[in-house]
Structure formats: structure tokens, C-alpha cells
Coordinates of C-alpha atoms in Angstrom, one line a residue:
X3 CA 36.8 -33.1 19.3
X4 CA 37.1 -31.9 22.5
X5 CA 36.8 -33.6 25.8
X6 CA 35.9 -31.7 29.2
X7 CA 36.8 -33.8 32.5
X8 CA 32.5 -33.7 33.1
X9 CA 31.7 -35.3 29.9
X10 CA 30.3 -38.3 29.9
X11 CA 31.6 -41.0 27.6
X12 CA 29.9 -41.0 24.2
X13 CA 28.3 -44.6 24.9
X14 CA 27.1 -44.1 27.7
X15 CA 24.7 -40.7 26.3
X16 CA 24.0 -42.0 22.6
X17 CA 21.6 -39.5 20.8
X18 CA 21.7 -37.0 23.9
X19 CA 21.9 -33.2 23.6
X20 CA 24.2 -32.9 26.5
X21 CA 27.3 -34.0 27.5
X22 CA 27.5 -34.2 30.9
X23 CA 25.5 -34.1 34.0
X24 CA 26.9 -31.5 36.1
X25 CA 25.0 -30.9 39.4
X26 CA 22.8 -28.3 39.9
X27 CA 22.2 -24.9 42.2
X28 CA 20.1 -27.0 44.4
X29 CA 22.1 -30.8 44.2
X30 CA 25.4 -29.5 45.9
X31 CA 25.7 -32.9 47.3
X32 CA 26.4 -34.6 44.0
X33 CA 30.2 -35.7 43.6
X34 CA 31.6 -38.7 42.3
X35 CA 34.8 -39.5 43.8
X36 CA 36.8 -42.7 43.9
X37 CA 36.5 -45.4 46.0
X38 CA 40.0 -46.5 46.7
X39 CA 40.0 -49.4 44.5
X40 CA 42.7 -49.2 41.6
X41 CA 39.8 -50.1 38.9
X42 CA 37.7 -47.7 36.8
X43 CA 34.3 -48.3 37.9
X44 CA 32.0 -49.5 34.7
X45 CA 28.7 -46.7 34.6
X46 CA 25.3 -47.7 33.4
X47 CA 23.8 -46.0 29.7
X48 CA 21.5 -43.2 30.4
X49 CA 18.3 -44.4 30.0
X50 CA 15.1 -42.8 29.7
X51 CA 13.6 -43.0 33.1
X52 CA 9.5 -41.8 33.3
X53 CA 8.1 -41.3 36.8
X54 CA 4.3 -40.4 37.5
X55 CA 3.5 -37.3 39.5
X56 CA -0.3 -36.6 41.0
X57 CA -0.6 -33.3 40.4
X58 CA -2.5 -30.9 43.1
X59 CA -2.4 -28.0 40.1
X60 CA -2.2 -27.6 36.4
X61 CA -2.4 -23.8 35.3
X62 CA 0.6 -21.9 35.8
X63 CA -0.1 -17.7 35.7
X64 CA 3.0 -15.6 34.8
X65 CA 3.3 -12.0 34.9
X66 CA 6.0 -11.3 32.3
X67 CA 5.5 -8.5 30.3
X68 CA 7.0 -9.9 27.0
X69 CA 4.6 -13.1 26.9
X70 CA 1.5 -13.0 24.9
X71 CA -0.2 -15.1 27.3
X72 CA -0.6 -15.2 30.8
X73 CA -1.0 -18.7 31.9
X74 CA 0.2 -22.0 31.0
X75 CA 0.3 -25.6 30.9
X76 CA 2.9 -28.8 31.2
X77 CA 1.8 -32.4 31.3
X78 CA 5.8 -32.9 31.2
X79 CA 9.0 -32.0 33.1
X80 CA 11.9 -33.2 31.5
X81 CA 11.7 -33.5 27.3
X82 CA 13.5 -36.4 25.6
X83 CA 13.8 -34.4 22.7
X84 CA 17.3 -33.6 23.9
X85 CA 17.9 -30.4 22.9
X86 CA 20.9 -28.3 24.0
X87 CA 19.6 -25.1 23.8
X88 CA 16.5 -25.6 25.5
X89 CA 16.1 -22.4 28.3
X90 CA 13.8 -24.7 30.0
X91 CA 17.0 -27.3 31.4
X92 CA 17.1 -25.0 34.9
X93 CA 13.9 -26.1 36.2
X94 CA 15.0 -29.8 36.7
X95 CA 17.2 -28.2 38.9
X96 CA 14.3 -27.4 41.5
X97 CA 13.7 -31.2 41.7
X98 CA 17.1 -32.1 42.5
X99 CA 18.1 -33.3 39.2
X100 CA 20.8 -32.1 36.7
X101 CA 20.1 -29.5 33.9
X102 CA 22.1 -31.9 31.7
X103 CA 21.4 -35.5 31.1
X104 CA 18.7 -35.8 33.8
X105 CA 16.6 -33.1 32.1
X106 CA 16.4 -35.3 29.1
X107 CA 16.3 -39.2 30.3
X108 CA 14.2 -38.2 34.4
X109 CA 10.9 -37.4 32.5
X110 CA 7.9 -37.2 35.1
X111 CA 4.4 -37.5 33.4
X112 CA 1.7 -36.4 35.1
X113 CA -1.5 -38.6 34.4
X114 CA -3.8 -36.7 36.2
X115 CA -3.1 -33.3 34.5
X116 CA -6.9 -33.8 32.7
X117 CA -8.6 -34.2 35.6
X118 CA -7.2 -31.3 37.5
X119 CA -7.8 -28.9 34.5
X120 CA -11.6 -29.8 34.6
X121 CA -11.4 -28.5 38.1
X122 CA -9.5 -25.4 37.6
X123 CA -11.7 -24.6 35.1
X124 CA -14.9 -25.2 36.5
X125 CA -14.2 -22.9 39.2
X126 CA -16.8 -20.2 39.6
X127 CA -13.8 -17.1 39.4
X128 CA -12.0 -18.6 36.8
X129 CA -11.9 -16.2 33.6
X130 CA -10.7 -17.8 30.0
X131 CA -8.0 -16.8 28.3
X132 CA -5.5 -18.4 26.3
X133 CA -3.8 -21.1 27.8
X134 CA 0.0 -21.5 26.3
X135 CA 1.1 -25.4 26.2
X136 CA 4.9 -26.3 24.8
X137 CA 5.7 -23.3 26.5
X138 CA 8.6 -25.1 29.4
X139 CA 8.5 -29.1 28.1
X140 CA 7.4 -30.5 24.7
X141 CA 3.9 -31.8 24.9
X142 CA 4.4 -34.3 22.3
X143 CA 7.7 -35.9 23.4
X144 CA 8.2 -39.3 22.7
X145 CA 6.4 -40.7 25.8
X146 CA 2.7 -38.7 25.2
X147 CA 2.2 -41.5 22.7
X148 CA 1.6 -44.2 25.7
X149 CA 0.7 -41.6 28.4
X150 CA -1.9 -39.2 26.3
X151 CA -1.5 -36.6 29.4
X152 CA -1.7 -34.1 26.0
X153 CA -4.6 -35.6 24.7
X154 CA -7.1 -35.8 28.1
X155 CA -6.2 -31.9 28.3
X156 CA -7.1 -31.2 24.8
X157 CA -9.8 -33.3 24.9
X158 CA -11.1 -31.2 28.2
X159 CA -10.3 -28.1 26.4
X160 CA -12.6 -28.6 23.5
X161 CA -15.0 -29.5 25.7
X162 CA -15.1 -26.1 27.7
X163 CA -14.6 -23.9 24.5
X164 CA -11.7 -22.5 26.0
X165 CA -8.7 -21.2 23.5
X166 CA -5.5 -22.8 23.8
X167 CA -1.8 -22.1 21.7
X168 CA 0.7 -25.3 21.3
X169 CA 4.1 -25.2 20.4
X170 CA 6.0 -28.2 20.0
X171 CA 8.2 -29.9 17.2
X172 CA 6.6 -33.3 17.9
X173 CA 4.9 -35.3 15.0
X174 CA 2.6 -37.0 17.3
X175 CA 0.3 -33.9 17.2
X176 CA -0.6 -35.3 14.1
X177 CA -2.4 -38.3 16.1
X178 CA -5.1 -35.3 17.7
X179 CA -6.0 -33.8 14.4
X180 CA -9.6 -35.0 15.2
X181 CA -9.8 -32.9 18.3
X182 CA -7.7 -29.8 16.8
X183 CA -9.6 -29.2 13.7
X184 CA -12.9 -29.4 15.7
X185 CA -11.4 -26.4 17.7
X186 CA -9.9 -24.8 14.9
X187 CA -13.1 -24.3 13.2
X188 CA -14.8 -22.6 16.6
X189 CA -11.6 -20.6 16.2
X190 CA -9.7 -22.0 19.4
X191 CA -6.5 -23.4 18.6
X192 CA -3.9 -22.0 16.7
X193 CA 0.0 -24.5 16.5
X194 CA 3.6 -23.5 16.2
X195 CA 5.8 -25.8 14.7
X196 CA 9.3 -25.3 16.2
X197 CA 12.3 -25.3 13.5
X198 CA 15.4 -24.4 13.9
X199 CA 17.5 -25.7 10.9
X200 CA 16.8 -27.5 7.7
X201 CA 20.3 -29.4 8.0
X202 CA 19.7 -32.9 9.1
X203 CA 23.0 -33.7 10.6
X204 CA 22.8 -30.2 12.5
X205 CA 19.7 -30.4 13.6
X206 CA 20.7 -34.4 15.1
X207 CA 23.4 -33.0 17.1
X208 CA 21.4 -30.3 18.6
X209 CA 18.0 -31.9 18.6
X210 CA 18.8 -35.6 19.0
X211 CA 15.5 -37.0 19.9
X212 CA 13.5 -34.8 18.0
X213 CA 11.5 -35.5 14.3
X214 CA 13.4 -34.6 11.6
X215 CA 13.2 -30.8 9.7
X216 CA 11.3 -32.4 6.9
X217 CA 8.9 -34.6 8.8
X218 CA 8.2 -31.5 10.7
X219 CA 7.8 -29.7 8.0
X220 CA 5.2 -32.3 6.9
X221 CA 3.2 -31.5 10.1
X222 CA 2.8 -27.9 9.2
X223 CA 1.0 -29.3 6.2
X224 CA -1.0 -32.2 7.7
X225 CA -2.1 -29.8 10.4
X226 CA -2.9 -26.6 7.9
X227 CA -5.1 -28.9 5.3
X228 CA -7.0 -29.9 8.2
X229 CA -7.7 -26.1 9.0
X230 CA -5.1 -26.2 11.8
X231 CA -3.8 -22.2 11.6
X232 CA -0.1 -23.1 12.2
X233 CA 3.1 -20.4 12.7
X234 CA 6.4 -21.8 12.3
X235 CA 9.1 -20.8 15.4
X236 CA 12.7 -20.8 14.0
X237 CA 13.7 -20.5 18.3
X238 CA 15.9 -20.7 18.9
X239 CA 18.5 -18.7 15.9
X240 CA 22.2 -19.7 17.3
X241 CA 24.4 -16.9 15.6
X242 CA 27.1 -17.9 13.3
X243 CA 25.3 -21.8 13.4
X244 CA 21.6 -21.2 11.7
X245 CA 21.4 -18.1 11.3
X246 CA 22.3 -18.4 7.7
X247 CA 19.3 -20.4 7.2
X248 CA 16.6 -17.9 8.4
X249 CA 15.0 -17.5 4.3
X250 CA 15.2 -21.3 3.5
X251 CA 13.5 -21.9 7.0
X252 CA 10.6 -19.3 6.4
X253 CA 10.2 -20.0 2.5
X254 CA 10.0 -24.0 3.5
X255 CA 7.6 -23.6 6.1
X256 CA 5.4 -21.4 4.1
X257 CA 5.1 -24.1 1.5
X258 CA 4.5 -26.4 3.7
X259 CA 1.2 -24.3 4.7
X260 CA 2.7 -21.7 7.6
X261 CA 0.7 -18.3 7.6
X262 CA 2.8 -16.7 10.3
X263 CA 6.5 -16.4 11.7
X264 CA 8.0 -15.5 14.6
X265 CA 11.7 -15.9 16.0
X266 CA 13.5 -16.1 19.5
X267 CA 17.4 -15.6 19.8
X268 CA 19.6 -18.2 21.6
X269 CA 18.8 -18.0 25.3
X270 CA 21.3 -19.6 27.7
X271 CA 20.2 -18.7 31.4
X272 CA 21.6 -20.7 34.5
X273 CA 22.9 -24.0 33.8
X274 CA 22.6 -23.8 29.9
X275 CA 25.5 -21.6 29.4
X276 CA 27.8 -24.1 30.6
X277 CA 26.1 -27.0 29.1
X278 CA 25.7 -25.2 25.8
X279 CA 29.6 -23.8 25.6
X280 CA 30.6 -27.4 26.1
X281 CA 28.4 -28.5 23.5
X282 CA 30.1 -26.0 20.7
X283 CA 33.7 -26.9 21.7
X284 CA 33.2 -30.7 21.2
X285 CA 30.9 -29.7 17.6
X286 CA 32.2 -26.5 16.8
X287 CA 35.4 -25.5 18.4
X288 CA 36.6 -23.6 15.5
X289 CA 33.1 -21.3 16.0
X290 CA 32.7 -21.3 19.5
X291 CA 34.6 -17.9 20.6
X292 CA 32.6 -16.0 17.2
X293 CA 29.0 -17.5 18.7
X294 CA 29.6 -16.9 22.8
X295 CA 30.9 -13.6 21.3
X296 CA 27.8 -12.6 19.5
X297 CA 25.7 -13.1 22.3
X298 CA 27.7 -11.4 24.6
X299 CA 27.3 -8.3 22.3
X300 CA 23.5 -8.8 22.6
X301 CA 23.5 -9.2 26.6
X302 CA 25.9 -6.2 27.6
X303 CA 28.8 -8.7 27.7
X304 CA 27.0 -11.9 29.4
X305 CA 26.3 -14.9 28.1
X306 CA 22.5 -14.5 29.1
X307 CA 20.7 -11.0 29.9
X308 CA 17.0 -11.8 31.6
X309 CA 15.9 -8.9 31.6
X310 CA 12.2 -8.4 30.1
X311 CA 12.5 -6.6 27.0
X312 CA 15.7 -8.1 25.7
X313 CA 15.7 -11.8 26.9
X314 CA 14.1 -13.1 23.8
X315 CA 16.0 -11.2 20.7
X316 CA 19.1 -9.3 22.8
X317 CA 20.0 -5.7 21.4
X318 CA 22.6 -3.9 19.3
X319 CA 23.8 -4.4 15.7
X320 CA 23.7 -8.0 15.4
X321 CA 20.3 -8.0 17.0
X322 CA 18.7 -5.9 14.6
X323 CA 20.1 -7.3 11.6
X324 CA 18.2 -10.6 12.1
X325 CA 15.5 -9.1 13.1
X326 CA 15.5 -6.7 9.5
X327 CA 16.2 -10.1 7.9
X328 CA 13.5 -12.5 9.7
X329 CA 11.2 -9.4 8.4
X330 CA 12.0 -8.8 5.1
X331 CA 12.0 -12.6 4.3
X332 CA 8.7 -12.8 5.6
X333 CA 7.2 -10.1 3.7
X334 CA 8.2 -12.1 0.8
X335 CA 6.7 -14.9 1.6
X336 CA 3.4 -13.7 2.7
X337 CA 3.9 -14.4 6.2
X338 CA 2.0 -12.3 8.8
X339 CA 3.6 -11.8 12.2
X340 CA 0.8 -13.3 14.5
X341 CA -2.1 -15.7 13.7
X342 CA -6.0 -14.3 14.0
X343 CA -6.4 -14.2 18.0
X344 CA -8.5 -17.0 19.3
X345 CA -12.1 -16.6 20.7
X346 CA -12.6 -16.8 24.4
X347 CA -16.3 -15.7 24.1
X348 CA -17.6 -19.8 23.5
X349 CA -16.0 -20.9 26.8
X350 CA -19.0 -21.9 28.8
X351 CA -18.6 -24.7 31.4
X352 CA -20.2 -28.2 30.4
X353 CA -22.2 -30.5 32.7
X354 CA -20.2 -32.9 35.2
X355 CA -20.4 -36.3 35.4
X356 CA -23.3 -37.2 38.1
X357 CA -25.0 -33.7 37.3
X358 CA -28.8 -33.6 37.3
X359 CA -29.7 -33.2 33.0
X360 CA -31.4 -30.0 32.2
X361 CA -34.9 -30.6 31.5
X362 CA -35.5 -28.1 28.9

């Protein structure tokens, strides 16, 4: 195994996706230097820090042309889930923390994310439409279990009839079955269950914090026998890591109770490339030139392309065989590409608390 002068020592980051906590574009005042003293200083275990944040909005509205929805929602920054690959590492960057440790162990909750919503949404130009959640930060990391953030915004959701679409690979979804299924049969929720190997070891390393392939696999079916429609998301496919496993995942998943499939190539923007090359040369040194070497092909000889278009799945030879794949094995297992579209003609604003009752 390889060992880069940033990575942190293996104690000190047990079940952690990254390996170091290099500073970000906006923390160039981070350095640790010695002291003087001629002793090694003894560093603190990262430790999974939760701070609360009041915030003033809730709905995020994006203009991107290759998004099927054009607003969303995070009751997270920061995931504990850990994962290595996750595009979503640069935006702890904005805060001042690092893309790499800090993005999994600084986790900021925000409690008031319910309340907020019920204003947004009461407002008198407000028009519904899907809101995407899971879209950034998992919504059902480990710490929604004591907060419920997730829950108070379903829970206004279902109130308002307004359509919402989760993604997330954590279990605890399983806890707000009562609130999804009443949604599900007005036709207002639809989940995708994120899976990106069925290897257990693999999916430890890259996803450390995260439920296991087969207990996530038991969500799909918890959720669809409750009437939950559910798509599974094999994002992201690492070439030459799990790409190999794109049939087992979708034939798995669709006994499990899956009617739909999509995909999303390996995205490394920003501070994820280094982060995620650091991460194959201490796993998988002897396949780390053949992955970085893939993508490269699929973003015109980056690591990363962001343009819109080609961000998700990349371009060229490679690109298009997984894609033929991810479709042919879908076809044989019954899998549509999208789930039924979700109403947005119930959402009608309910009564506030304090209100005067309707008399008739």
C-alpha cells in the first residue's frame, strides 16, 4: 500500500473514505508545520462533529440542462457515509472546511429546514414541481435518525401534496414508510436506491459508513411492497473497478422490487480528483493508471469534463459501451428507464396554525 506525505495515519481516519485532509480553494491558510520541538506531536481521531445551522432558505433552483428537476433540497452538508467518489466533497470547501475528512466527520444539520419549507411553499408565487432530495448530501445519513431534519420535510411535503424524488443509500428511509406510502398512493414520491457494487469488501472501502449492498438491497424491497415506486442508481460506475458488475447490480435490484434504472459515470470535479487518485494508489495501485486513463478518454484528456451534456456519462468508445450494456441488461430485466412522473396537480396549500377554520 501506498503512502502519500498528506495521508493521514490509518488510526486516526478508521472507516473513512478519504485519506487525507488537504486544504481547500477557499482555506489557503491551512498548514501544519512544526513547532521546533524534536517530538512528533500525537493528533486527535477524526471524529464525527454535528453543528446546527438556522437556515434563512431551503429550496435550491438550478438551471442545468441535464437535470430532470429544477430545484432541490439538503437538510445536510457534509455525509458520514464517507464515500470517495462523492462529486458533492467541493462544496465543504465554500465553508472553509476540507473536501476530504472534514466533508465526512464536519456534518451541519439544519433543524429548522421544516419550518422554512412551509414558508417557501406557502408563498403566493410559488409553482410545484418536483423537488429533488439526496441530490448534494445523503438525507438519511447516520445522524437523521436523532435529528429527523428528513422527516419534518417529508412530513410538510405530504401535507402540501407537493411531489418530491429521494435518492439516498440510507436504510433509515425505511423508518418513514408511513409517510412515503401515503404519498406514493397520491402518486407523489418516487426513491432511488443508490448501488454501486455488490462486493462487500469493495463497497467498505469506498463507501465506509454506508449500509451494506444487501441491506440496501433489502430497502428496495421494504419500500416497493409498501407501494414505494423505487429506481435503483448504480452512480457512480468507476471503470475497470465495478463496471464489471453492471448485470448482477440491475438483475439484484430488480428482484429485490426495482422497476427502473439509471446510471452516472465516475465524476471527479475539483478536489475529488486528487482525493480519489490517492484513494486507488493506496487500494488499487496496480489499476490506477487503466481507471484515471479511461476517464481521461471520456473527458478529452481530463480527469473531469463539466460540461453539460457529458458531465454525467463522458463520451467516446468506452462511454458508449456501458451505456449499450446498462441498456441491454435492462431490457432483460424488465427495467424501464424512468419511473411514472409524479402529479403536481394535488399540491394545494393547507391551513396554518392560528388560521381562522373554514366554516363550510
Amino acid at each position: 500500500m501506498n503512502t502519500s506525505k498528506s495521508e493521514i495515519p490509518a488510526d486516526l481516519r478508521r472507516s473513512r473514505g478519504a485519506l487525507s485532509n488537504q486544504t481547500g480553494r477557499f482555506d489557503l491558510q491551512r498548514n501544519v508545520e512544526s513547532d521546533g520541538w524534536d517530538m512528533e506531536e500525537e493528533l486527535p481521531p477524526f471524529r464525527t462533529e454535528l453543528t446546527l445551522e438556522q437556515a434563512k432558505s431551503i429550496i435550491t433552483r438550478n438551471t442545468s440542462p441535464d437535470l430532470p428537476f429544477d430545484r432541490s433540497l439538503n437538510p445536510y452538508r457534509g455525509c458520514e457515509h464517507g464515500c470517495v467518489y462523492c462529486f458533492a466533497r467541493p462544496t465543504h470547501c465554500y465553508l472553509g472546511f476540507s473536501a476530504g475528512l472534514d466533508f465526512e466527520t464536519k456534518i451541519i444539520a439544519r433543524p429548522n429546514a421544516s419550518e422554512i419549507l412551509d414558508k417557501e411553499l406557502r408563498r403566493k408565487s410559488y409553482k410545484p414541481d418536483t423537488i429533488a432530495i439526496g441530490t448534494n448530501t445523503d438525507p438519511y445519513q447516520p445522524a437523521e435518525r436523532d435529528m429527523k431534519v428528513m422527516r419534518g420535510c417529508l412530513k410538510v411535503l405530504s401535507a402540501f401534496n407537493h411531489p418530491v424524488g429521494i435518492v439516498t443509500k440510507g436504510t433509515l428511509i425505511e423508518r418513514d414508510i408511513d409517510v412515503l406510502a401515503s404519498m406514493a398512493q397520491r402518486g407523489l414520491v418516487n426513491v432511488g436506491i443508490s448501488i454501486t457494487s455488490l462486493d462487500t469488501s469493495l463497497s467498505r472501502l469506498m463507501e465506509p459508513r454506508a449500509p451494506s449492498p444487501k441491506r440496501r438491497l433489502q430497502t428496495i424491497r421494504r419500500l416497493a411492497d409498501a407501494g414505494i415506486p423505487v429506481r435503483l442508481m448504480m452512480a457512480p460506475v468507476v471503470p475497470s473497478v465495478t463496471d464489471h458488475e453492471i448485470e448482477a447490480i440491475l438483475q439484484a435490484s430488480c428482484v429485490a422490487g426495482a422497476k427502473a434504472a439509471n446510471w452516472i459515470m465516475l465524476r471527479l470535479p475539483q478536489e475529488v480528483s486528487p482525493l480519489f487518485r490517492e484513494w486507488l494508489e493506496a487500494h488499487f495501485p496496480m489499476r490506477s493508471e487503466r481507471v484515471m486513463a479511461r476517464l481521461r478518454e471520456m473527458h478529452r484528456g481530463q480527469d473531469y469534463d463539466a460540461q453539460w451534456g457529458r458531465r454525467m456519462r463522458g463520451e467516446g468508445h468506452y462511454a458508449d459501451m456501458i451505456a449499450a450494456r446498462f441498456k441491454i441488461a435492462m431490457r432483460r430485466q424488465g427495467l424501464a428507464p424512468d419511473l411514472p412522473p409524479l402529479r403536481q396537480d394535488l399540491f394545494q396549500v393547507p391551513l396554518a396554525v392560528g388560521d381562522q377554520m373554514a366554516l363550510f
